[in-house]
mmCIF file of C-alpha atoms in Angstrom:
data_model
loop_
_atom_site.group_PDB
_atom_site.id
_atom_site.type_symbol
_atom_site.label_atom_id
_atom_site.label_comp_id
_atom_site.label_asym_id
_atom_site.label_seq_id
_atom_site.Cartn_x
_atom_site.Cartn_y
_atom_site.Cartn_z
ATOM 1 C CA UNK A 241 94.526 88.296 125.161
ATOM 2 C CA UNK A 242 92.540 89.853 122.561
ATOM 3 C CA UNK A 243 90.055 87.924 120.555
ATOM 4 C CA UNK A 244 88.248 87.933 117.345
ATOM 5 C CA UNK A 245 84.096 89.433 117.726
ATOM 6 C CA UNK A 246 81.305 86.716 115.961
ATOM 7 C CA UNK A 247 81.003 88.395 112.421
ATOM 8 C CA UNK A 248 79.081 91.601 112.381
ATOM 9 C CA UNK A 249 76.013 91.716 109.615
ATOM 10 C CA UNK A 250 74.347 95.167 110.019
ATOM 11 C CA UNK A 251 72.615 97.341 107.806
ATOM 12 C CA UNK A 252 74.097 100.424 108.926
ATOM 13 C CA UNK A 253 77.478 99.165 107.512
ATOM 14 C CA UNK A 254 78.531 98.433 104.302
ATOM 15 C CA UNK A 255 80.778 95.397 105.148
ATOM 16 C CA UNK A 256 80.385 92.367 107.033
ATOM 17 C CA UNK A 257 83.316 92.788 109.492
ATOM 18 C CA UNK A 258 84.771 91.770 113.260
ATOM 19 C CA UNK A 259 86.642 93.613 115.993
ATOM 20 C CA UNK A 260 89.565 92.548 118.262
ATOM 21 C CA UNK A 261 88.159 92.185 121.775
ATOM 22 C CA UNK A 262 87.673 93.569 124.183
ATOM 23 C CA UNK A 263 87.174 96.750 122.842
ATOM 24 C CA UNK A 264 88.974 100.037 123.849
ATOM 25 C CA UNK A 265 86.907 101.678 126.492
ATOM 26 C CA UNK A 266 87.503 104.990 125.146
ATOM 27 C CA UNK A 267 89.104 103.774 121.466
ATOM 28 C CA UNK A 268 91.262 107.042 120.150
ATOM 29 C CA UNK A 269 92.228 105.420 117.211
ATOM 30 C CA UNK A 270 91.075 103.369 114.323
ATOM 31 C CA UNK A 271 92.993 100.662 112.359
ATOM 32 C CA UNK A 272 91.210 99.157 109.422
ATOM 33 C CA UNK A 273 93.197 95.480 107.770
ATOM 34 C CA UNK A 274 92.048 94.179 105.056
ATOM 35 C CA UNK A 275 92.788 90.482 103.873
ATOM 36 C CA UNK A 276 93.985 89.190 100.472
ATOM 37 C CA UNK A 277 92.153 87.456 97.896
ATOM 38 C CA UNK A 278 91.236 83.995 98.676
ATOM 39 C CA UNK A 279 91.538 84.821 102.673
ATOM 40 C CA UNK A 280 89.491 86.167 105.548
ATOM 41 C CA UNK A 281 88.845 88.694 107.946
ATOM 42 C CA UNK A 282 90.427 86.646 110.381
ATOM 43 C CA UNK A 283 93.874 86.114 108.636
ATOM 44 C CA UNK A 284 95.252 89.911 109.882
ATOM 45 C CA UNK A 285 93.944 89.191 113.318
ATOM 46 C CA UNK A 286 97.074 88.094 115.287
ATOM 47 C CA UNK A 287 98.559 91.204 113.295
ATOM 48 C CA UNK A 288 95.974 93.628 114.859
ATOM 49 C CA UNK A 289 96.001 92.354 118.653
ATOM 50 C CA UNK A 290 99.826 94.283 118.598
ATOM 51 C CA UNK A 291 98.093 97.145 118.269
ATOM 52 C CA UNK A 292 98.045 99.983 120.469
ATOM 53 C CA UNK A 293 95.443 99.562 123.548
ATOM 54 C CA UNK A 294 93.871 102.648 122.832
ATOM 55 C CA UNK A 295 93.048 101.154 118.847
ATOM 56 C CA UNK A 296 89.744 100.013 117.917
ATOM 57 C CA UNK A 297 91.000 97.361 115.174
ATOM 58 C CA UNK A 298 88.108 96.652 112.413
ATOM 59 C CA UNK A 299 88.740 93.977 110.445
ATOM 60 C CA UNK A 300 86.195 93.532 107.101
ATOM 61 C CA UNK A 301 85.285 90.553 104.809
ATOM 62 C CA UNK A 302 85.520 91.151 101.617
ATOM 63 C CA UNK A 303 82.407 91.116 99.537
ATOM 64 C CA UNK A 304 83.351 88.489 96.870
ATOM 65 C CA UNK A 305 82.601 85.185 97.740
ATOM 66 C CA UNK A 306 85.157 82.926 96.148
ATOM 67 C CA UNK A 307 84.465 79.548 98.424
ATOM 68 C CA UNK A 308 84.391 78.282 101.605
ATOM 69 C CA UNK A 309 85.644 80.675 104.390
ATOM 70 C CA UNK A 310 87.507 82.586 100.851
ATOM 71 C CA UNK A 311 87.016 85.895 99.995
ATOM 72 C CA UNK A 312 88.287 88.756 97.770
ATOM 73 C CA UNK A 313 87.947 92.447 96.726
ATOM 74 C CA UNK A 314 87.904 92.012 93.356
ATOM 75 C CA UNK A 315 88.518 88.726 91.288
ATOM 76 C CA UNK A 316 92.017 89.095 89.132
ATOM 77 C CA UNK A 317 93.562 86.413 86.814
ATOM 78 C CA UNK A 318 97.883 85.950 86.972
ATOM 79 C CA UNK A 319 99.268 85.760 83.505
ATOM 80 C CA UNK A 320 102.983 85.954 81.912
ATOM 81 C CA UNK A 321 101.843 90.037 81.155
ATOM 82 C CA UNK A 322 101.048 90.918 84.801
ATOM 83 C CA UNK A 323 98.082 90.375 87.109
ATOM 84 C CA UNK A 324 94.659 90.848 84.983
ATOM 85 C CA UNK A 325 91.872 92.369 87.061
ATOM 86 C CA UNK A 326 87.939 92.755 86.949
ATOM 87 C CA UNK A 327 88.946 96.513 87.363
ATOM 88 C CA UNK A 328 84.962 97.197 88.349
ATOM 89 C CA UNK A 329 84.895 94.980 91.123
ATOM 90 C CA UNK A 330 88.036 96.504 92.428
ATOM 91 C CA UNK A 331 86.344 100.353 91.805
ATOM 92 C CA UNK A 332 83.148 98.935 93.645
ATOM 93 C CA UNK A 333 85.446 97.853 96.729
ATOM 94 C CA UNK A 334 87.210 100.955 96.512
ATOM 95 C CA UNK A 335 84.063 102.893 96.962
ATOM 96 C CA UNK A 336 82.770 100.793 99.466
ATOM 97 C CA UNK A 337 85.482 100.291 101.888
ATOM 98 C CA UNK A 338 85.303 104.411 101.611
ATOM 99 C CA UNK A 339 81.891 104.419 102.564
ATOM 100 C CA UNK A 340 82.606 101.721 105.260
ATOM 101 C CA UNK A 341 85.452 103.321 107.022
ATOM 102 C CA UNK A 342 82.904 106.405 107.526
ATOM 103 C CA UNK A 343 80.378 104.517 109.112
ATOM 104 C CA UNK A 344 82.912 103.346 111.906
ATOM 105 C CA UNK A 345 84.314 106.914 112.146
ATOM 106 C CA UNK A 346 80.600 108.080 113.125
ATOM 107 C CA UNK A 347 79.825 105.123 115.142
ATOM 108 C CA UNK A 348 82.967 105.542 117.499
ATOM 109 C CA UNK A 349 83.020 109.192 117.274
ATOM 110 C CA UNK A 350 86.834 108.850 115.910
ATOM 111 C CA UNK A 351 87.781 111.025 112.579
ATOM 112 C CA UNK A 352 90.018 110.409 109.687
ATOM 113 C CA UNK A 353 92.865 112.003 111.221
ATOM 114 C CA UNK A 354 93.278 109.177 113.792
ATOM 115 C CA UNK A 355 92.283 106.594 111.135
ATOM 116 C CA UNK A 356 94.398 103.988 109.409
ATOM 117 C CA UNK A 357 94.044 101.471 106.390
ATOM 118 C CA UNK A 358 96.324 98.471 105.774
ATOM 119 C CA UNK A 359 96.562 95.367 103.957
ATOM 120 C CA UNK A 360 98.131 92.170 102.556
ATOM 121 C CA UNK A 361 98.569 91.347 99.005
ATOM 122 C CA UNK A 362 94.592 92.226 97.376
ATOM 123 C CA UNK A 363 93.899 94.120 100.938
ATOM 124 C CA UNK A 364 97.159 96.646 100.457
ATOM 125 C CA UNK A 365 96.109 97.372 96.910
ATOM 126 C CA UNK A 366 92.579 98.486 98.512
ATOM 127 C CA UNK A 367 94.174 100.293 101.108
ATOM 128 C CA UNK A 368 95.974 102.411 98.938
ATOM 129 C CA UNK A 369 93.015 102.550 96.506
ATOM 130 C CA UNK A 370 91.021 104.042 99.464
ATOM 131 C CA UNK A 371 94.029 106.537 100.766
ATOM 132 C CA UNK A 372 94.792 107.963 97.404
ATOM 133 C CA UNK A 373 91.122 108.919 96.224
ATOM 134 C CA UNK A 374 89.658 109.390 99.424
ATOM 135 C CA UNK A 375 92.477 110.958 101.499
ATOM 136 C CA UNK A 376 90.158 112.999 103.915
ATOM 137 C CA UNK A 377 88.880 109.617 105.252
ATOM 138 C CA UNK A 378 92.340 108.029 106.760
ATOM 139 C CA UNK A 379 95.687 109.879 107.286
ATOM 140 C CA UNK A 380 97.954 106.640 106.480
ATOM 141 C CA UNK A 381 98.137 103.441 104.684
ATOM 142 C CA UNK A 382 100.224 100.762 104.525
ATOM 143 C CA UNK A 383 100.518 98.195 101.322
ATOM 144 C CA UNK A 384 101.852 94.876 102.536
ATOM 145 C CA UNK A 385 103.145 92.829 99.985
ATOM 146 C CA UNK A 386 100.535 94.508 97.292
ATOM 147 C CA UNK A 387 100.759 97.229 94.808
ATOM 148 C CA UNK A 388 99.043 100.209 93.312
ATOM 149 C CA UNK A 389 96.350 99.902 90.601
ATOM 150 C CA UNK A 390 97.453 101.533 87.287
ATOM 151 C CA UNK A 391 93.736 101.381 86.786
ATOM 152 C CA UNK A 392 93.538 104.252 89.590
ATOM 153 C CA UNK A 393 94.889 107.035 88.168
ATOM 154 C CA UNK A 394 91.986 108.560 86.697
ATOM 155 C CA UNK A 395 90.817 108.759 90.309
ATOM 156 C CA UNK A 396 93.414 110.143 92.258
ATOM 157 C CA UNK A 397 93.460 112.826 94.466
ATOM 158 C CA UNK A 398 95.247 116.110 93.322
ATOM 159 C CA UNK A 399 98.308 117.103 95.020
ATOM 160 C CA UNK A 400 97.026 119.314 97.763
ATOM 161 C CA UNK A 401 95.176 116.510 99.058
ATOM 162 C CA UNK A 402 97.479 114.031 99.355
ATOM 163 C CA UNK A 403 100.138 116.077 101.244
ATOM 164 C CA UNK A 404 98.892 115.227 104.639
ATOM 165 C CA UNK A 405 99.131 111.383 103.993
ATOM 166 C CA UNK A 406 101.474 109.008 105.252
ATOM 167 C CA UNK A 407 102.100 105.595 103.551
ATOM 168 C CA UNK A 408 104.345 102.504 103.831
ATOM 169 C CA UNK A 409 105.326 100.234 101.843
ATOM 170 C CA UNK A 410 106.775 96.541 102.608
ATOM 171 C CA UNK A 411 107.660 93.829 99.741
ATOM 172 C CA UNK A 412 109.298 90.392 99.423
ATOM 173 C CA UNK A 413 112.356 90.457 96.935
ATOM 174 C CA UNK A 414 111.048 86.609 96.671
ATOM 175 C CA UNK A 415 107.793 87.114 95.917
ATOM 176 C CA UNK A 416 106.601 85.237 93.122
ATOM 177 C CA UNK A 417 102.566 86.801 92.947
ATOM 178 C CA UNK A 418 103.377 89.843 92.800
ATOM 179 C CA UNK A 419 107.074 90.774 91.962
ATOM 180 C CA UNK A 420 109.021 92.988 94.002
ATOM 181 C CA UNK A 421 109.570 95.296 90.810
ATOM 182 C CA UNK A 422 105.964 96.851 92.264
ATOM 183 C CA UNK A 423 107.276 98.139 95.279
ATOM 184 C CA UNK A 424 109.536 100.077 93.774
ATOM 185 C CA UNK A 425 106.564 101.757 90.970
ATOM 186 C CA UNK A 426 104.731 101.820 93.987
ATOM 187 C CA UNK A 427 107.458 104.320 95.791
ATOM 188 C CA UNK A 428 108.125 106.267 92.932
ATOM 189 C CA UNK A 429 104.473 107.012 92.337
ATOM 190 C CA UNK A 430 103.782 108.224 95.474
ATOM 191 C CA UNK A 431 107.451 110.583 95.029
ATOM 192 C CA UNK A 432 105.794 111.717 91.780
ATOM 193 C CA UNK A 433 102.359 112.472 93.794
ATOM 194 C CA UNK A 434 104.468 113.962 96.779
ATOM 195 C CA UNK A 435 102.493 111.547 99.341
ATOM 196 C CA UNK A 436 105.605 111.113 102.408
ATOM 197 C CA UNK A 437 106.450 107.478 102.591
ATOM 198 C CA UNK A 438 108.652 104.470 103.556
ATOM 199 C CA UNK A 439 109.407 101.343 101.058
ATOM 200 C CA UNK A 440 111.187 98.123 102.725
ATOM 201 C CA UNK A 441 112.147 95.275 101.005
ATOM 202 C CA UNK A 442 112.485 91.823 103.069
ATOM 203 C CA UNK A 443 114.600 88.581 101.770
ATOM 204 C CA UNK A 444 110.973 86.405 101.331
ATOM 205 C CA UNK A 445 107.866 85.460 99.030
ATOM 206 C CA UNK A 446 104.563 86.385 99.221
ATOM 207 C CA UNK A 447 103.648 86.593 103.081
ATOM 208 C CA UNK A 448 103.495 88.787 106.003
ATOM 209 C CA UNK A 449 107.172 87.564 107.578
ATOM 210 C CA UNK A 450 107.908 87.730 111.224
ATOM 211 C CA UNK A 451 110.270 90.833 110.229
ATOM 212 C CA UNK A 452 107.758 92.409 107.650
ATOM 213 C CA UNK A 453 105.190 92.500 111.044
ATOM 214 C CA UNK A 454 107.509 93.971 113.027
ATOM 215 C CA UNK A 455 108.461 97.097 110.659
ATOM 216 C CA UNK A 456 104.957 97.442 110.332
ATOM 217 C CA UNK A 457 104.350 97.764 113.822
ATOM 218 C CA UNK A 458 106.784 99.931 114.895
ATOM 219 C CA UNK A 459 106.132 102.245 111.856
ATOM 220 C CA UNK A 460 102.569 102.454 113.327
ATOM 221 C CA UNK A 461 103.743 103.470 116.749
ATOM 222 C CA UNK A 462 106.437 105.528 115.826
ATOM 223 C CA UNK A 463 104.281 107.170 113.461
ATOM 224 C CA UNK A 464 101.407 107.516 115.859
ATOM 225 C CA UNK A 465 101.620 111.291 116.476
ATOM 226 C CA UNK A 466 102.359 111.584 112.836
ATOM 227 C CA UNK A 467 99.039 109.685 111.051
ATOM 228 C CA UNK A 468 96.935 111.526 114.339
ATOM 229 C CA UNK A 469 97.395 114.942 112.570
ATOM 230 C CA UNK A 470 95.208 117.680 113.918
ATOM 231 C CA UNK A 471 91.515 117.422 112.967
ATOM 232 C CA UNK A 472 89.809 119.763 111.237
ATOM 233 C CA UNK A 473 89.358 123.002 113.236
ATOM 234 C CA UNK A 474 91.742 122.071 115.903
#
C-alpha cells in the first residue's frame, strides 16, 4: 500500500510537496496532481497510489495559505458573472509550478516527455496553465472538473508547440462551481489551438466521482506510450 511522504520543505524546490511511498526504484515516469482551492496536497493522494509502479507521483501544496490544513493557487471570488480571480496570483503559480516541475525532472533524471500534470477544480486550471505556456516541460495534462483561464491567452504557446501535447478533459453536467458550459470552451479551445484531446462529461457536481477516476486512469495508461513521446535527440 502506498503512503503519503512527511511534507517536503527544501530550498532547492519551489513548492512544499509529498510523494507516494515507497518510491519507484528506478521511477520512468512523473505524475504531478495538484489540489483545489481550499484543499491539500493530500486530497489527490488515493488518486495517485493507482498509478503506474514505475510513476514517481509528486504531489505539491499550494502556496496560498487560506486556513488550517487549506490551501490554494490563487484566491478567486464566485459571483452571478463567473468566477472572479486575483489573475497575479494565478500567473505567479503558473510560473512556479513551471519552475517546480523542472526541479523534479533534474532531481530524478526523468524529462518532460515522460512528465504529466493534473488537477481538480483550481489544480486542473494550473495544470493546463502550466501545459499550454510551458509545453516543453510535460507532454499531457488533464483538467478535472476545472477550466481554462481566459486570462491566459496572452501567454500561450504558438501552434508548433503545442502539437506534441496531449490533454483531457473531465466535467460534471451537475456541477454547480464551475458549470459544465467550461468543458465544452475548454474543448473547443484546445480544437482552435490544435492541442489532441478528450472531453467527458459525467452525470455529477463538483467532485472527482468514482467514474470520473476511473476515465482518468485508464486514459493515463492507455495513453502511456502516447504522453512518453521520444525525448529530444532520441
Amino acid at each position: 500500500m502506498k503512503t503519503l511522504s512527511p511534507l517536503s520543505v527544501d530550498p532547492a524546490f519551489a513548492l512544499a510537496f509529498r510523494t507516494l511511498q515507497p518510491l519507484p526504484a528506478r521511477p520512468t515516469s512523473l505524475l504531478v496532481l495538484l489540489h483545489g482551492v481550499g484543499g491539500n496536497e493530500g486530497n489527490l493522494a488515493a488518486l495517485g497510489a493507482e498509478a503506474g509502479g514505475d510513476t514517481l507521483v509528486v504531489l505539491p501544496r499550494g502556496p496560498i495559505a487560506l486556513g488550517p490544513q487549506a490551501f490554494g493557487w490563487f484566491r478567486v471570488a464566485f459571483s452571478s458573472s463567473g468566477p472572479q480571480i486575483v489573475a497575479s496570483e494565478a500567473d505567479a503559480s503558473r510560473r512556479t509550478l513551471i519552475d517546480f516541475i523542472g526541479q523534479l525532472q533534474q532531481a530524478h533524471g526523468i524529462d518532460a516527455a515522460h512528465t504529466v500534470v493534473a488537477g481538480f477544480s483550481q489544480g486542473g486550471i494550473l495544470s493546463a496553465s502550466v501545459a499550454l505556456t510551458a509545453p516543453e516541460r510535460v507532454a499531457a495534462f488533464a483538467v478535472l472538473a476545472g477550466r481554462i483561464l481566459p486570462e491566459l491567452e496572452a501567454q500561450l504557446a504558438d501552434a508548433p508547440r503545442l502539437s506534441t501535447l496531449r490533454g483531457y478533459i473531465a466535467h460534471g453536467t451537475h456541477d454547480d462551481k464551475l458549470p459544465v458550459g467550461w468543458a465544452q470552451r475548454a474543448s473547443d479551445w484546445l480544437d482552435r489551438l490544435g492541442v489532441e484531446h478528450l472531453t467527458k462529461r459525467y452525470p455529477a457536481g463538483h467532485e472527482l466521482g468514482a467514474a470520473m477516476r476511473a476515465d482518468f486512469l485508464a486514459w493515463l495508461a492507455r495513453d502511456d506510450q502516447r504522453w512518453n513521446r521520444p525525448a529530444a535527440g532520441q
